[in-house]
């Protein structure tokens, strides 16, 4: 029997709530509930003051071990004692795409495994569970001797970080990552249990998961079933664990305290005004231009036919999602009130540091150092963004060439992502059996090269190396038509053959990657010597100063590591009215009817057929004042009892 999609009735009965969004700056309690807190430093005082609740260590440990990080860029949680894992449809979408074929489009039609035997193996999904955390600040800081230059301090920091990760991996067998918090005020060693046998159990149709499409994206009220279920296996059997989140059939009530436990990707809230100014004036607008161009190239390819549309849909979805997020970020940076507030906060910080002569002598120059580094970053930004091949096969080639060279070096001298503790995950991705579509690769590569040529100019060293007198379309055809890197066995042979195999290869992508490698390394060195080393050293000073001035009653910037946010389910003012704290299936059908069941507001036929079987008052989405960012997608929403009441899938434009 082929896997099939479960009737909508079963999902609606068993799944009462999906959290629509979490507002970092909404009028309800935006600033009151701001914060992405590490599990070693939860906001116990604030929680007790505002909600009369203090999470116990056992509560925190259970939640931590029930939550997961996915290498596809999202979060999730275990929801059964037999390895069932809940996340978003849009987080699972990459695996759905990789398993789809022209005959079985699981994104459009959904998937349901009626038995465990029908569950579908994910080609290259990795799940990480945070097993332990260790504060290694003293060991890192002891390795960075006083008086070192920025470059030497960076080298020392990289060496001790690699040593800590390598020693931990050897001692525990767990993936081990040193995480920088508070701009270098603290360093923590996070150890992860890794799972790679992950199988799809259920995903609804794309039209149900992303109902409302781009017009409704980053808005509320919403009516989306943005969820998917995987099952994690260990040694060929479903993972058995007592660490999972139990369902609460009542869901979350209006004004109830809720928590989000997930892995927010990256924030810049502790960046200086100089750093944010460059983001506002150059970095964000340039990234938006890059995204716009790549979306256009993929849409042009998608318009060739139904199969091309199927191949490109997930990439387009991801790029458009990023585009809308960057638009929101840029609008926030361009908001005078927001930027003025940041300037005032920095001025207050600097004044407090200056009030103590010893602190001023030690930390006062850090802001100027960071500002000076931004001038060099400005020069490097365009090359760093546009000296890249927008191609999965091109990425494989670059990583293979780098891999065989980096593993020969001492761990502390390697490029980022090539440290010993990261190699298993890197090899797993490099040898993925996921399908690669040559014609789409050519369209992506040619489109990106056109933009790179415009931005960098014909005399740029990288452009001359890649183009070699050809047009972007000719380069793409020459590379993609003749490469053999689509075959995982070929990639494996190159990986295992080491430098000799890479040097002997006449595969056009490997040949080009070898030629690009010195340029790539030169760019990395320029970034490290002129920007990263300066910002890291100055940032560490600011991190120490922040602790002296404000204590540890604050949270660090997001780093795609496990964080806890809190807030309340609540309505909020919008568009001259009030947004409801929840939406229901009544609203779903009404919104579809309001647009004549067309375009992004089309409902799959099963919804029309099953409408009379549903309790239309069943809540579908809700809104809460928890603080989230990209990477939190798929995070569980839990109550005081650590019971599952919802699932984060989006933020709104107000956040």
C-alpha positions as semicolon CSV with decimal commas, in nm:
position;residue;x (nm);y (nm);z (nm)
1;X;0,000;0,000;0,000
2;X;0,141;0,342;-0,094
3;X;0,170;0,612;0,171
4;X;-0,131;0,840;0,160
5;X;-0,244;1,168;0,307
6;X;-0,448;1,139;0,625
7;X;-0,799;1,287;0,615
8;X;-0,808;1,642;0,747
9;X;-1,056;1,538;1,017
10;X;-0,795;1,349;1,215
11;X;-0,549;1,633;1,220
12;X;-0,804;1,891;1,325
13;X;-0,932;1,682;1,613
14;X;-0,594;1,601;1,759
15;X;-0,421;1,934;1,690
16;X;-0,593;2,220;1,869
17;X;-0,348;2,508;1,831
18;X;-0,072;2,632;1,605
19;X;0,108;2,942;1,726
20;X;0,084;3,199;1,451
21;X;0,356;3,439;1,556
22;X;0,545;3,589;1,845
23;X;0,578;3,964;1,870
24;X;0,909;4,105;1,981
25;X;0,787;4,464;1,973
26;X;0,407;4,451;1,967
27;X;0,200;4,699;2,162
28;X;0,065;4,433;2,396
29;X;0,381;4,356;2,590
30;X;0,657;4,391;2,337
31;X;0,940;4,508;2,556
32;X;0,810;4,334;2,867
33;X;0,859;3,990;2,714
34;X;1,169;4,055;2,505
35;X;1,451;3,806;2,532
36;X;1,600;3,482;2,398
37;X;1,748;3,335;2,714
38;X;2,007;3,061;2,747
39;X;1,906;2,761;2,955
40;X;2,189;2,824;3,204
41;X;2,051;3,173;3,271
42;X;1,669;3,174;3,248
43;X;1,489;3,498;3,337
44;X;1,367;3,367;3,673
45;X;1,327;3,710;3,837
46;X;1,124;3,850;3,550
47;X;0,907;3,540;3,528
48;X;0,835;3,548;3,899
49;X;0,761;3,921;3,898
50;X;0,533;3,916;3,594
51;X;0,379;3,570;3,595
52;X;0,449;3,428;3,944
53;X;0,629;3,129;3,797
54;X;0,984;3,002;3,835
55;X;1,096;2,708;3,620
56;X;1,275;2,440;3,821
57;X;1,599;2,279;3,704
58;X;1,406;1,958;3,629
59;X;1,163;2,157;3,413
60;X;1,447;2,317;3,219
61;X;1,633;1,987;3,173
62;X;1,321;1,809;3,049
63;X;1,242;2,085;2,799
64;X;1,604;2,102;2,679
65;X;1,621;1,728;2,614
66;X;1,281;1,732;2,442
67;X;1,386;1,999;2,191
68;X;1,590;1,950;1,874
69;X;1,781;2,149;1,616
70;X;1,753;2,051;1,250
71;X;2,038;2,107;1,005
72;X;1,787;2,232;0,748
73;X;1,770;2,550;0,955
74;X;1,487;2,509;1,203
75;X;1,377;2,371;1,536
76;X;1,151;2,092;1,656
77;X;1,052;1,879;1,953
78;X;0,989;1,518;2,047
79;X;0,619;1,458;2,106
80;X;0,602;1,085;2,179
81;X;0,804;0,819;2,363
82;X;0,881;0,655;2,028
83;X;1,075;0,930;1,854
84;X;0,793;1,128;1,692
85;X;0,926;1,474;1,609
86;X;0,712;1,781;1,542
87;X;0,831;2,073;1,330
88;X;0,702;2,307;1,059
89;X;0,600;2,206;0,709
90;X;0,828;2,478;0,578
91;X;1,119;2,334;0,778
92;X;1,041;1,986;0,643
93;X;0,989;2,123;0,294
94;X;1,347;2,064;0,180
95;X;1,322;1,694;0,260
96;X;0,979;1,675;0,097
97;X;1,129;1,829;-0,216
98;X;1,422;1,588;-0,219
99;X;1,191;1,287;-0,191
100;X;0,948;1,411;-0,454
101;X;0,942;1,300;-0,817
102;X;0,734;1,404;-1,118
103;X;0,496;1,119;-1,024
104;X;0,486;1,193;-0,649
105;X;0,486;1,561;-0,556
106;X;0,475;1,548;-0,176
107;X;0,485;1,926;-0,143
108;X;0,171;1,977;-0,345
109;X;-0,015;1,664;-0,236
110;X;0,120;1,596;0,113
111;X;0,226;1,267;0,268
112;X;0,101;1,027;0,534
113;X;0,254;0,698;0,645
114;X;-0,019;0,475;0,786
115;X;0,243;0,241;0,935
116;X;0,604;0,276;1,042
117;X;0,704;0,062;0,745
118;X;0,570;0,335;0,514
119;X;0,767;0,617;0,676
120;X;0,997;0,785;0,425
121;X;1,371;0,821;0,489
122;X;1,502;1,176;0,472
123;X;1,802;1,202;0,238
124;X;2,019;1,433;0,446
125;X;1,836;1,557;0,755
126;X;2,034;1,573;1,079
127;X;1,875;1,621;1,421
128;X;2,074;1,755;1,718
129;X;1,974;1,730;2,086
130;X;2,162;1,947;2,337
131;X;2,288;1,694;2,592
132;X;2,503;1,922;2,807
133;X;2,650;2,271;2,844
134;X;2,982;2,366;3,004
135;X;3,110;2,716;3,074
136;X;3,462;2,732;2,926
137;X;3,506;3,110;2,945
138;X;3,806;3,091;3,177
139;X;3,986;2,840;2,953
140;X;3,930;3,047;2,639
141;X;4,031;3,374;2,800
142;X;4,340;3,214;2,958
143;X;4,459;3,112;2,612
144;X;4,443;3,471;2,488
145;X;4,740;3,637;2,655
146;X;4,726;4,008;2,741
147;X;4,883;4,235;2,484
148;X;4,819;4,015;2,183
149;X;4,730;4,189;1,858
150;X;4,386;4,130;1,714
151;X;4,525;3,882;1,459
152;X;4,720;3,687;1,721
153;X;4,425;3,688;1,959
154;X;4,202;3,548;1,684
155;X;4,454;3,272;1,613
156;X;4,475;3,186;1,983
157;X;4,097;3,186;2,014
158;X;4,061;2,956;1,714
159;X;4,325;2,719;1,851
160;X;4,172;2,682;2,198
161;X;3,823;2,653;2,052
162;X;3,930;2,371;1,822
163;X;4,112;2,197;2,107
164;X;3,810;2,214;2,337
165;X;3,580;2,080;2,067
166;X;3,819;1,803;1,964
167;X;3,888;1,689;2,322
168;X;3,518;1,687;2,402
169;X;3,433;1,487;2,090
170;X;3,702;1,232;2,176
171;X;3,587;1,202;2,539
172;X;3,211;1,192;2,483
173;X;3,148;1,097;2,121
174;X;2,909;1,393;2,103
175;X;2,923;1,676;1,852
176;X;3,087;1,958;2,048
177;X;3,062;2,327;1,960
178;X;3,214;2,623;2,142
179;X;2,952;2,898;2,139
180;X;3,039;3,266;2,176
181;X;2,789;3,460;2,388
182;X;2,766;3,826;2,488
183;X;3,012;3,925;2,212
184;X;3,282;3,716;2,379
185;X;3,187;3,789;2,739
186;X;3,123;3,416;2,778
187;X;3,217;3,098;2,594
188;X;3,022;2,775;2,637
189;X;3,086;2,422;2,515
190;X;2,761;2,269;2,386
191;X;2,748;1,892;2,334
192;X;2,490;1,743;2,098
193;X;2,360;1,392;2,042
194;X;2,324;1,355;1,667
195;X;2,065;1,152;1,474
196;X;2,065;1,100;1,097
197;X;1,804;0,826;1,053
198;X;1,503;1,054;1,034
199;X;1,186;0,947;0,852
200;X;0,885;1,147;0,740
201;X;0,551;1,047;0,893
202;X;0,310;1,323;0,793
203;X;0,294;1,651;0,604
204;X;-0,018;1,830;0,477
205;X;-0,049;1,979;0,131
206;X;0,148;2,295;0,072
207;X;-0,173;2,487;0,016
208;X;-0,294;2,396;0,366
209;X;0,044;2,457;0,529
210;X;0,096;2,793;0,357
211;X;-0,263;2,903;0,308
212;X;-0,269;3,270;0,210
213;X;0,070;3,244;0,042
214;X;0,298;3,543;0,018
215;X;0,019;3,802;0,079
216;X;-0,041;3,656;0,427
217;X;0,325;3,577;0,500
218;X;0,456;3,765;0,807
219;X;0,104;3,879;0,893
220;X;-0,167;3,791;1,143
221;X;-0,450;3,677;1,165
222;X;-0,343;3,355;0,989
223;X;-0,500;3,020;0,903
224;X;-0,206;2,787;0,833
225;X;-0,147;2,419;0,909
226;X;0,229;2,469;0,895
227;X;0,331;2,141;1,058
228;X;0,503;1,813;0,979
229;X;0,589;1,499;1,172
230;X;0,910;1,297;1,147
231;X;1,024;0,996;1,346
232;X;1,381;0,965;1,471
233;X;1,539;0,620;1,465
234;X;1,840;0,487;1,655
235;X;2,005;0,161;1,554
236;X;1,720;0,093;1,313
237;X;1,446;0,128;1,576
238;X;1,224;0,421;1,677
239;X;1,404;0,629;1,939
240;X;1,281;0,538;2,287
241;X;1,292;0,828;2,530
242;X;1,111;0,973;2,828
243;X;1,209;1,322;2,715
244;X;0,917;1,435;2,505
245;X;0,645;1,698;2,533
246;X;0,299;1,573;2,618
247;X;-0,004;1,718;2,442
248;X;-0,244;1,947;2,622
249;X;-0,576;1,903;2,444
250;X;-0,708;2,237;2,575
251;X;-0,433;2,435;2,408
252;X;-0,342;2,782;2,534
253;X;-0,597;3,021;2,682
254;X;-0,613;3,395;2,628
255;X;-0,356;3,576;2,847
256;X;-0,193;3,247;2,949
257;X;0,183;3,234;3,007
258;X;0,357;3,035;2,734
259;X;0,718;2,954;2,644
260;X;0,901;2,900;2,317
261;X;1,200;2,664;2,329
262;X;1,396;2,669;2,006
263;X;1,703;2,776;1,815
264;X;1,682;3,139;1,697
265;X;1,931;3,185;1,416
266;X;2,105;3,521;1,444
267;X;2,036;3,863;1,591
268;X;2,243;4,181;1,605
269;X;2,090;4,349;1,908
270;X;2,426;4,394;2,079
271;X;2,596;4,531;1,768
272;X;2,725;4,884;1,787
273;X;2,565;5,178;1,608
274;X;2,854;5,173;1,359
275;X;2,784;4,810;1,272
276;X;2,410;4,868;1,236
277;X;2,469;5,176;1,021
278;X;2,660;4,966;0,768
279;X;2,385;4,704;0,778
280;X;2,123;4,971;0,709
281;X;2,310;5,161;0,439
282;X;2,483;4,883;0,246
283;X;2,462;4,522;0,364
284;X;2,085;4,477;0,385
285;X;2,003;4,663;0,060
286;X;2,272;4,465;-0,125
287;X;2,145;4,133;0,008
288;X;1,793;4,230;-0,096
289;X;1,916;4,305;-0,448
290;X;2,090;3,966;-0,457
291;X;1,775;3,786;-0,343
292;X;1,557;3,970;-0,594
293;X;1,785;3,869;-0,882
294;X;1,803;3,505;-0,778
295;X;1,428;3,481;-0,732
296;X;1,379;3,626;-1,081
297;X;1,618;3,371;-1,234
298;X;1,439;3,082;-1,066
299;X;1,095;3,212;-1,160
300;X;1,207;3,239;-1,520
301;X;1,318;2,875;-1,504
302;X;0,998;2,776;-1,325
303;X;0,789;2,927;-1,605
304;X;0,926;2,675;-1,856
305;X;0,681;2,405;-1,748
306;X;0,513;2,208;-1,470
307;X;0,818;1,994;-1,393
308;X;1,047;2,295;-1,377
309;X;0,797;2,463;-1,146
310;X;0,800;2,156;-0,919
311;X;1,180;2,152;-0,909
312;X;1,214;2,522;-0,826
313;X;0,925;2,574;-0,586
314;X;1,112;2,509;-0,262
315;X;1,409;2,728;-0,353
316;X;1,177;3,011;-0,455
317;X;0,978;2,971;-0,133
318;X;1,292;2,993;0,079
319;X;1,433;3,292;-0,106
320;X;1,103;3,481;-0,094
321;X;1,076;3,409;0,277
322;X;1,426;3,547;0,328
323;X;1,344;3,846;0,111
324;X;1,043;3,938;0,320
325;X;1,241;3,895;0,641
326;X;1,520;4,122;0,514
327;X;1,265;4,382;0,406
328;X;1,131;4,384;0,761
329;X;1,482;4,408;0,907
330;X;1,572;4,697;0,679
331;X;1,250;4,881;0,759
332;X;1,332;4,841;1,127
333;X;1,681;4,982;1,079
334;X;1,539;5,270;0,874
335;X;1,282;5,351;1,143
336;X;1,409;5,669;1,309
337;X;1,253;5,588;1,644
338;X;1,409;5,242;1,653
339;X;1,752;5,366;1,548
340;X;1,739;5,661;1,787
341;X;1,662;5,421;2,070
342;X;1,967;5,214;1,978
343;X;2,182;5,528;1,971
344;X;2,053;5,628;2,314
345;X;2,123;5,282;2,456
346;X;2,479;5,292;2,327
347;X;2,531;5,644;2,461
348;X;2,412;5,530;2,804
349;X;2,646;5,230;2,794
350;X;2,944;5,445;2,695
351;X;2,867;5,701;2,965
352;X;2,852;5,432;3,233
353;X;3,186;5,291;3,117
354;X;3,342;5,638;3,105
355;X;3,226;5,713;3,460
356;X;3,490;5,471;3,589
357;X;3,843;5,571;3,479
358;X;3,972;5,213;3,500
359;X;3,683;5,083;3,291
360;X;3,725;5,365;3,041
361;X;4,094;5,286;3,002
362;X;4,026;4,916;2,948
363;X;3,707;4,924;2,742
364;X;3,651;5,278;2,613
365;X;3,835;5,231;2,285
366;X;3,632;4,929;2,176
367;X;3,361;5,127;1,999
368;X;3,616;5,318;1,792
369;X;3,796;4,998;1,696
370;X;3,473;4,843;1,572
371;X;3,383;5,158;1,380
372;X;3,723;5,158;1,207
373;X;3,678;4,793;1,108
374;X;3,350;4,878;0,937
375;X;3,533;5,081;0,673
376;X;3,728;4,771;0,573
377;X;3,418;4,555;0,594
378;X;3,249;4,794;0,354
379;X;3,526;4,733;0,098
380;X;3,502;4,354;0,136
381;X;3,126;4,318;0,144
382;X;3,056;4,314;-0,231
383;X;3,331;4,060;-0,312
384;X;3,223;3,840;-0,020
385;X;2,865;3,835;-0,145
386;X;2,920;3,799;-0,519
387;X;3,232;3,583;-0,552
388;X;3,017;3,272;-0,517
389;X;2,868;3,007;-0,743
390;X;2,493;2,981;-0,691
391;X;2,487;2,607;-0,756
392;X;2,458;2,302;-0,533
393;X;2,712;2,121;-0,750
394;X;2,941;2,423;-0,735
395;X;2,914;2,423;-0,356
396;X;3,005;2,055;-0,346
397;X;3,313;2,124;-0,561
398;X;3,432;2,412;-0,344
399;X;3,381;2,214;-0,023
400;X;3,556;1,905;-0,160
401;X;3,861;2,108;-0,260
402;X;3,867;2,278;0,079
403;X;3,803;1,956;0,271
404;X;4,103;1,760;0,147
405;X;4,333;2,055;0,221
406;X;4,189;2,148;0,559
407;X;4,197;1,801;0,717
408;X;4,575;1,797;0,668
409;X;4,614;2,103;0,891
410;X;4,619;2,127;1,270
411;X;4,258;2,159;1,386
412;X;4,302;2,511;1,520
413;X;4,430;2,643;1,185
414;X;4,144;2,517;0,971
415;X;3,872;2,717;0,802
416;X;3,540;2,745;0,986
417;X;3,317;2,435;0,940
418;X;3,617;2,205;0,891
419;X;3,704;2,140;1,254
420;X;3,723;1,779;1,368
421;X;3,397;1,796;1,563
422;X;3,212;1,916;1,251
423;X;3,350;1,675;0,990
424;X;3,088;1,401;1,033
425;X;2,807;1,648;0,964
426;X;2,994;1,796;0,669
427;X;3,059;1,454;0,514
428;X;2,693;1,365;0,564
429;X;2,588;1,668;0,359
430;X;2,856;1,620;0,093
431;X;2,741;1,263;0,026
432;X;2,369;1,338;0,022
433;X;2,174;1,124;-0,228
434;X;1,922;1,406;-0,283
435;X;1,842;1,470;-0,651
436;X;2,005;1,760;-0,834
437;X;1,843;1,901;-1,147
438;X;2,103;2,002;-1,410
439;X;1,885;2,246;-1,602
440;X;1,790;2,429;-1,283
441;X;2,155;2,433;-1,179
442;X;2,242;2,601;-1,508
443;X;1,965;2,859;-1,467
444;X;2,075;2,941;-1,112
445;X;2,443;2,959;-1,199
446;X;2,398;3,170;-1,512
447;X;2,165;3,411;-1,334
448;X;2,401;3,458;-1,041
449;X;2,704;3,505;-1,267
450;X;2,522;3,779;-1,456
451;X;2,474;3,969;-1,131
452;X;2,830;3,898;-1,014
453;X;2,965;4,034;-1,342
454;X;2,763;4,352;-1,296
455;X;2,862;4,401;-0,932
456;X;3,229;4,304;-0,955
457;X;3,312;4,418;-1,308
458;X;3,493;4,231;-1,587
459;X;3,840;4,302;-1,445
460;X;3,775;4,139;-1,108
461;X;4,018;3,852;-1,043
462;X;3,744;3,606;-0,953
463;X;3,531;3,705;-1,253
464;X;3,823;3,656;-1,493
465;X;3,898;3,316;-1,338
466;X;3,539;3,195;-1,366
467;X;3,432;3,356;-1,693
468;X;3,752;3,303;-1,894
469;X;3,610;3,496;-2,190
470;X;3,272;3,322;-2,183
471;X;2,919;3,444;-2,116
472;X;2,741;3,341;-1,794
473;X;2,521;3,099;-1,989
474;X;2,825;2,942;-2,156
475;X;3,003;2,901;-1,823
476;X;2,698;2,737;-1,669
477;X;2,656;2,497;-1,961
478;X;3,026;2,406;-1,974
479;X;3,036;2,330;-1,603
480;X;2,703;2,158;-1,540
481;X;2,681;1,958;-1,863
482;X;3,019;1,795;-1,809
483;X;3,049;1,750;-1,433
484;X;3,001;1,410;-1,271
485;X;2,946;1,547;-0,921
486;X;2,574;1,470;-0,936
487;X;2,671;1,114;-0,847
488;X;2,732;1,075;-0,469
489;X;2,972;0,789;-0,547
490;X;3,194;1,028;-0,744
491;X;3,193;1,275;-0,457
492;X;3,276;0,994;-0,214
493;X;3,571;0,880;-0,427
494;X;3,710;1,234;-0,434
495;X;3,657;1,272;-0,060
496;X;3,830;0,945;0,023
497;X;4,100;0,994;-0,241
498;X;4,215;1,311;-0,068
499;X;4,442;1,573;-0,221
500;X;4,578;1,334;-0,482
501;X;4,230;1,260;-0,619
502;X;4,133;1,627;-0,621
503;X;4,459;1,727;-0,793
504;X;4,416;1,458;-1,059
505;X;4,049;1,530;-1,128
506;X;3,956;1,681;-1,464
507;X;3,594;1,737;-1,364
508;X;3,526;2,096;-1,477
509;X;3,376;2,202;-1,144
510;X;3,668;2,060;-0,948
511;X;3,913;2,226;-1,189
512;X;3,737;2,561;-1,139
513;X;3,717;2,513;-0,762
514;X;4,093;2,455;-0,754
515;X;4,146;2,782;-0,943
516;X;3,906;2,973;-0,717
517;X;4,053;2,832;-0,396
518;X;4,343;3,080;-0,359
519;X;4,104;3,371;-0,419
520;X;3,856;3,235;-0,165
521;X;4,130;3,190;0,093
522;X;4,262;3,539;0,027
523;X;3,913;3,680;0,091
524;X;3,879;3,481;0,413
525;X;4,217;3,604;0,535
526;X;4,133;3,966;0,451
527;X;3,805;3,937;0,641
528;X;3,976;3,777;0,942
529;X;4,273;4,015;0,953
530;X;4,084;4,339;0,897
531;X;3,736;4,280;1,035
532;X;3,681;3,965;1,240
533;X;3,997;3,992;1,450
534;X;3,923;4,355;1,534
535;X;3,552;4,306;1,604
536;X;3,608;3,990;1,809
537;X;3,871;4,152;2,029
538;X;3,672;4,472;2,076
539;X;3,348;4,278;2,117
540;X;3,502;4,071;2,397
541;X;3,586;4,394;2,577
542;X;3,231;4,519;2,535
543;X;3,098;4,187;2,662
544;X;3,306;4,220;2,978
545;X;3,201;4,583;3,016
546;X;2,836;4,491;2,976
547;X;2,860;4,246;3,266
548;X;3,027;4,511;3,483
549;X;2,768;4,776;3,401
550;X;2,445;4,576;3,376
551;X;2,525;4,239;3,534
552;X;2,395;3,921;3,375
553;X;2,029;4,024;3,381
554;X;2,031;4,030;3,002
555;X;2,034;3,779;2,721
556;X;2,297;3,730;2,447
557;X;2,239;3,762;2,075
558;X;2,097;3,455;1,903
559;X;2,349;3,198;1,775
560;X;2,128;2,911;1,641
561;X;2,156;2,748;1,983
562;X;1,882;2,655;2,226
563;X;1,702;2,949;2,386
564;X;1,393;3,004;2,598
565;X;1,149;3,288;2,530
566;X;0,836;3,365;2,725
567;X;0,521;3,570;2,682
568;X;0,145;3,558;2,689
569;X;-0,127;3,469;2,444
570;X;-0,294;3,802;2,372
571;X;-0,472;4,017;2,117
572;X;-0,314;4,343;2,003
573;X;-0,415;4,663;1,818
574;X;-0,374;4,654;1,440
575;X;-0,507;4,845;1,138
576;X;-0,743;5,050;1,353
577;X;-0,899;4,743;1,514
578;X;-0,792;4,451;1,734
579;X;-0,633;4,125;1,623
580;X;-0,793;3,824;1,795
581;X;-0,575;3,606;2,018
582;X;-0,672;3,303;1,808
583;X;-0,820;3,207;1,473
584;X;-1,044;2,911;1,393
585;X;-1,150;2,693;1,102
586;X;-1,449;2,927;1,060
587;X;-1,200;3,197;0,964
588;X;-1,014;2,966;0,729
589;X;-1,323;2,891;0,523
590;X;-1,436;3,254;0,535
591;X;-1,102;3,383;0,406
592;X;-1,107;3,131;0,124
593;X;-1,463;3,230;0,034
594;X;-1,374;3,599;0,044
595;X;-1,129;3,540;-0,240
596;X;-1,357;3,300;-0,429
597;X;-1,135;3,009;-0,329
598;X;-0,866;3,119;-0,574
599;X;-0,494;3,192;-0,591
600;X;-0,313;3,170;-0,258
601;X;-0,652;3,147;-0,084
602;X;-0,751;2,826;-0,260
603;X;-0,841;2,535;-0,031
604;X;-0,766;2,178;-0,141
605;X;-1,071;1,974;-0,235
606;X;-1,044;1,760;0,077
607;X;-1,129;2,065;0,284
608;X;-1,454;2,121;0,098
609;X;-1,537;1,752;0,120
610;X;-1,455;1,729;0,490
611;X;-1,602;2,058;0,610
612;X;-1,915;1,905;0,762
613;X;-1,702;1,663;0,963
614;X;-1,514;1,944;1,136
615;X;-1,590;2,142;1,449
616;X;-1,527;2,478;1,287
617;X;-1,478;2,648;1,624
618;X;-1,154;2,451;1,667
619;X;-0,866;2,698;1,712
620;X;-0,616;2,690;1,427
621;X;-0,356;2,964;1,491
622;X;-0,284;3,196;1,783
623;X;-0,061;3,490;1,864
624;X;0,170;3,536;2,164
625;X;0,421;3,796;2,282
626;X;0,724;3,564;2,289
627;X;1,046;3,684;2,127
628;X;1,145;3,483;1,817
629;X;1,351;3,512;1,498
630;X;1,439;3,296;1,199
631;X;1,555;2,955;1,324
632;X;1,270;2,941;1,576
633;X;1,052;2,789;1,304
634;X;0,925;2,457;1,436
635;X;0,981;2,548;1,801
636;X;0,728;2,407;2,046
637;X;0,506;2,642;2,243
638;X;0,461;2,505;2,594
639;X;0,280;2,600;2,915
640;X;0,391;2,607;3,279
641;X;0,364;2,229;3,294
642;X;0,594;2,189;2,994
643;X;0,296;2,062;2,794
644;X;0,274;2,123;2,422
645;X;0,009;2,381;2,331
646;X;0,133;2,509;1,995
647;X;0,397;2,539;1,728
648;X;0,583;2,851;1,616
649;X;0,570;2,906;1,242
650;X;0,602;3,278;1,176
651;X;0,645;3,630;1,305
652;X;0,437;3,922;1,187
653;X;0,550;4,246;1,032
654;X;0,507;4,431;1,365
655;X;0,771;4,208;1,520
